[in-house]
Structures are given as structure tokens and as C-alpha cells.
Amino acid sequence: MSEKTVTFHTIIEENNAPDEELPLSGDGGPVPTSELETAKILLVDDVEINREVIGAFLRSHGFPNLTFANDGRSALSRVLQGDIAFLVLDL
């Protein structure tokens, strides 16, 4: 059995100012931090342990509203429901 190495690169800046707005791409406008913390995030990975580790990381950084998919087909189905704010996936 071959060994697999997984490396996670993260860019999450901690911010203790709850009213500060963070600029996001998309419509170009800022989104209040409180909305980021309640945004629904879809985490897509075919490897269960990766979903668990990344999910734990996101929860520990203040993002509790997670949902998961294990393949592209189920991810697309989930996104089409219209309530996903962010998508995290590997390529």
C-alpha cells in the first residue's frame, strides 16, 4: 500500500472585531463578519478523513454551519439547492 501525504494550506486571519467587514470577491462588496460565521459551507472531498479534518479545522475557527459531499455529483446537487455560501474542494 502506498503512503499518501496531504498538505493543507490555510489562509484564515483571526479577527476579534465583530463589526469589521471583510471584502470578498463575487459582487465585490464587503460582507459583515457575523454573516461569514453563519454562512453555510459545503466541503467536498472523496476521502472521509479529509472531510473530517478540514471540517474540524473550520469549526474550530468559528465556522459551524458545514455540510459535506463526497463527490462532484452530490456536490452539484447540493449547490443547486441555493443555500451554499462557500465551497471548499480539492482539485
PDB file of C-alpha atoms in Angstrom:
ATOM      1  CA  MET A   1       0.000   0.000   0.000  1.00  0.00           C
ATOM      2  CA  SER A   2       1.465   3.363  -0.979  1.00  0.00           C
ATOM      3  CA  GLU A   3       1.636   6.195   1.513  1.00  0.00           C
ATOM      4  CA  LYS A   4      -0.242   9.378   0.791  1.00  0.00           C
ATOM      5  CA  THR A   5       0.799  12.770   2.107  1.00  0.00           C
ATOM      6  CA  VAL A   6      -1.750  15.525   2.480  1.00  0.00           C
ATOM      7  CA  THR A   7      -0.774  19.159   2.976  1.00  0.00           C
ATOM      8  CA  PHE A   8      -3.283  21.835   3.904  1.00  0.00           C
ATOM      9  CA  HIS A   9      -2.542  25.469   3.179  1.00  0.00           C
ATOM     10  CA  THR A  10      -4.813  27.811   5.052  1.00  0.00           C
ATOM     11  CA  ILE A  11      -5.414  31.493   4.830  1.00  0.00           C
ATOM     12  CA  ILE A  12      -7.716  32.411   7.680  1.00  0.00           C
ATOM     13  CA  GLU A  13      -6.995  35.553   9.565  1.00  0.00           C
ATOM     14  CA  GLU A  14      -8.360  35.754  13.053  1.00  0.00           C
ATOM     15  CA  ASN A  15     -10.274  38.897  13.781  1.00  0.00           C
ATOM     16  CA  ASN A  16     -11.696  39.869  17.150  1.00  0.00           C
ATOM     17  CA  ALA A  17     -13.607  42.902  15.887  1.00  0.00           C
ATOM     18  CA  PRO A  18     -17.137  41.533  15.271  1.00  0.00           C
ATOM     19  CA  ASP A  19     -18.387  44.573  13.340  1.00  0.00           C
ATOM     20  CA  GLU A  20     -15.488  44.792  10.906  1.00  0.00           C
ATOM     21  CA  GLU A  21     -16.328  43.977   7.303  1.00  0.00           C
ATOM     22  CA  LEU A  22     -14.156  41.711   5.185  1.00  0.00           C
ATOM     23  CA  PRO A  23     -14.064  42.252   1.413  1.00  0.00           C
ATOM     24  CA  LEU A  24     -14.991  39.226  -0.704  1.00  0.00           C
ATOM     25  CA  SER A  25     -14.947  38.545  -4.414  1.00  0.00           C
ATOM     26  CA  GLY A  26     -18.206  37.897  -6.198  1.00  0.00           C
ATOM     27  CA  ASP A  27     -20.324  41.016  -6.106  1.00  0.00           C
ATOM     28  CA  GLY A  28     -17.279  42.960  -4.879  1.00  0.00           C
ATOM     29  CA  GLY A  29     -18.980  44.232  -1.754  1.00  0.00           C
ATOM     30  CA  PRO A  30     -17.963  43.617   1.844  1.00  0.00           C
ATOM     31  CA  VAL A  31     -19.758  41.032   3.952  1.00  0.00           C
ATOM     32  CA  PRO A  32     -20.198  41.563   7.697  1.00  0.00           C
ATOM     33  CA  THR A  33     -18.165  39.140   9.820  1.00  0.00           C
ATOM     34  CA  SER A  34     -21.338  37.903  11.535  1.00  0.00           C
ATOM     35  CA  GLU A  35     -22.680  36.724   8.155  1.00  0.00           C
ATOM     36  CA  LEU A  36     -19.440  34.876   7.431  1.00  0.00           C
ATOM     37  CA  GLU A  37     -19.754  32.986  10.711  1.00  0.00           C
ATOM     38  CA  THR A  38     -23.274  31.798   9.866  1.00  0.00           C
ATOM     39  CA  ALA A  39     -22.690  31.134   6.155  1.00  0.00           C
ATOM     40  CA  LYS A  40     -23.292  27.563   5.017  1.00  0.00           C
ATOM     41  CA  ILE A  41     -20.081  25.946   3.741  1.00  0.00           C
ATOM     42  CA  LEU A  42     -20.072  22.873   1.513  1.00  0.00           C
ATOM     43  CA  LEU A  43     -16.947  20.764   1.956  1.00  0.00           C
ATOM     44  CA  VAL A  44     -16.325  18.328  -0.910  1.00  0.00           C
ATOM     45  CA  ASP A  45     -13.733  15.549  -0.791  1.00  0.00           C
ATOM     46  CA  ASP A  46     -13.846  11.884  -1.724  1.00  0.00           C
ATOM     47  CA  VAL A  47     -11.666  10.952   1.266  1.00  0.00           C
ATOM     48  CA  GLU A  48     -13.650  10.813   4.509  1.00  0.00           C
ATOM     49  CA  ILE A  49     -10.730  11.635   6.820  1.00  0.00           C
ATOM     50  CA  ASN A  50     -10.028  14.787   4.777  1.00  0.00           C
ATOM     51  CA  ARG A  51     -13.636  15.905   5.233  1.00  0.00           C
ATOM     52  CA  GLU A  52     -13.369  15.240   8.970  1.00  0.00           C
ATOM     53  CA  VAL A  53     -10.045  17.078   9.432  1.00  0.00           C
ATOM     54  CA  ILE A  54     -10.994  20.104   7.347  1.00  0.00           C
ATOM     55  CA  GLY A  55     -14.432  20.220   8.977  1.00  0.00           C
ATOM     56  CA  ALA A  56     -12.878  20.170  12.452  1.00  0.00           C
ATOM     57  CA  PHE A  57     -10.470  22.916  11.417  1.00  0.00           C
ATOM     58  CA  LEU A  58     -13.263  25.126  10.091  1.00  0.00           C
ATOM     59  CA  ARG A  59     -15.428  24.550  13.175  1.00  0.00           C
ATOM     60  CA  SER A  60     -12.507  25.417  15.459  1.00  0.00           C
ATOM     61  CA  HIS A  61     -12.108  28.703  13.569  1.00  0.00           C
ATOM     62  CA  GLY A  62     -15.717  29.772  14.023  1.00  0.00           C
ATOM     63  CA  PHE A  63     -17.483  28.225  11.026  1.00  0.00           C
ATOM     64  CA  PRO A  64     -20.032  25.782  12.497  1.00  0.00           C
ATOM     65  CA  ASN A  65     -22.500  25.644   9.598  1.00  0.00           C
ATOM     66  CA  LEU A  66     -20.954  22.894   7.456  1.00  0.00           C
ATOM     67  CA  THR A  67     -22.384  20.379   5.066  1.00  0.00           C
ATOM     68  CA  PHE A  68     -20.463  17.651   3.229  1.00  0.00           C
ATOM     69  CA  ALA A  69     -20.360  15.857  -0.119  1.00  0.00           C
ATOM     70  CA  ASN A  70     -18.092  13.009  -1.187  1.00  0.00           C
ATOM     71  CA  ASP A  71     -18.201  13.522  -4.955  1.00  0.00           C
ATOM     72  CA  GLY A  72     -18.874  16.119  -7.623  1.00  0.00           C
ATOM     73  CA  ARG A  73     -22.331  14.845  -8.492  1.00  0.00           C
ATOM     74  CA  SER A  74     -23.642  15.140  -4.927  1.00  0.00           C
ATOM     75  CA  ALA A  75     -21.840  18.483  -4.512  1.00  0.00           C
ATOM     76  CA  LEU A  76     -23.536  19.901  -7.609  1.00  0.00           C
ATOM     77  CA  SER A  77     -26.906  18.653  -6.411  1.00  0.00           C
ATOM     78  CA  ARG A  78     -26.308  20.317  -3.042  1.00  0.00           C
ATOM     79  CA  VAL A  79     -25.141  23.616  -4.582  1.00  0.00           C
ATOM     80  CA  LEU A  80     -28.221  23.759  -6.822  1.00  0.00           C
ATOM     81  CA  GLN A  81     -30.390  23.909  -3.708  1.00  0.00           C
ATOM     82  CA  GLY A  82     -29.193  27.505  -3.467  1.00  0.00           C
ATOM     83  CA  ASP A  83     -28.224  27.912   0.181  1.00  0.00           C
ATOM     84  CA  ILE A  84     -24.448  27.310  -0.029  1.00  0.00           C
ATOM     85  CA  ALA A  85     -22.356  30.441   0.504  1.00  0.00           C
ATOM     86  CA  PHE A  86     -18.871  28.903   0.188  1.00  0.00           C
ATOM     87  CA  LEU A  87     -17.475  25.804  -1.442  1.00  0.00           C
ATOM     88  CA  VAL A  88     -14.266  24.075  -0.264  1.00  0.00           C
ATOM     89  CA  LEU A  89     -12.883  21.348  -2.514  1.00  0.00           C
ATOM     90  CA  ASP A  90      -9.709  19.759  -3.767  1.00  0.00           C
ATOM     91  CA  LEU A  91      -8.742  19.636  -7.413  1.00  0.00           C
TER      92      LEU A  91
END
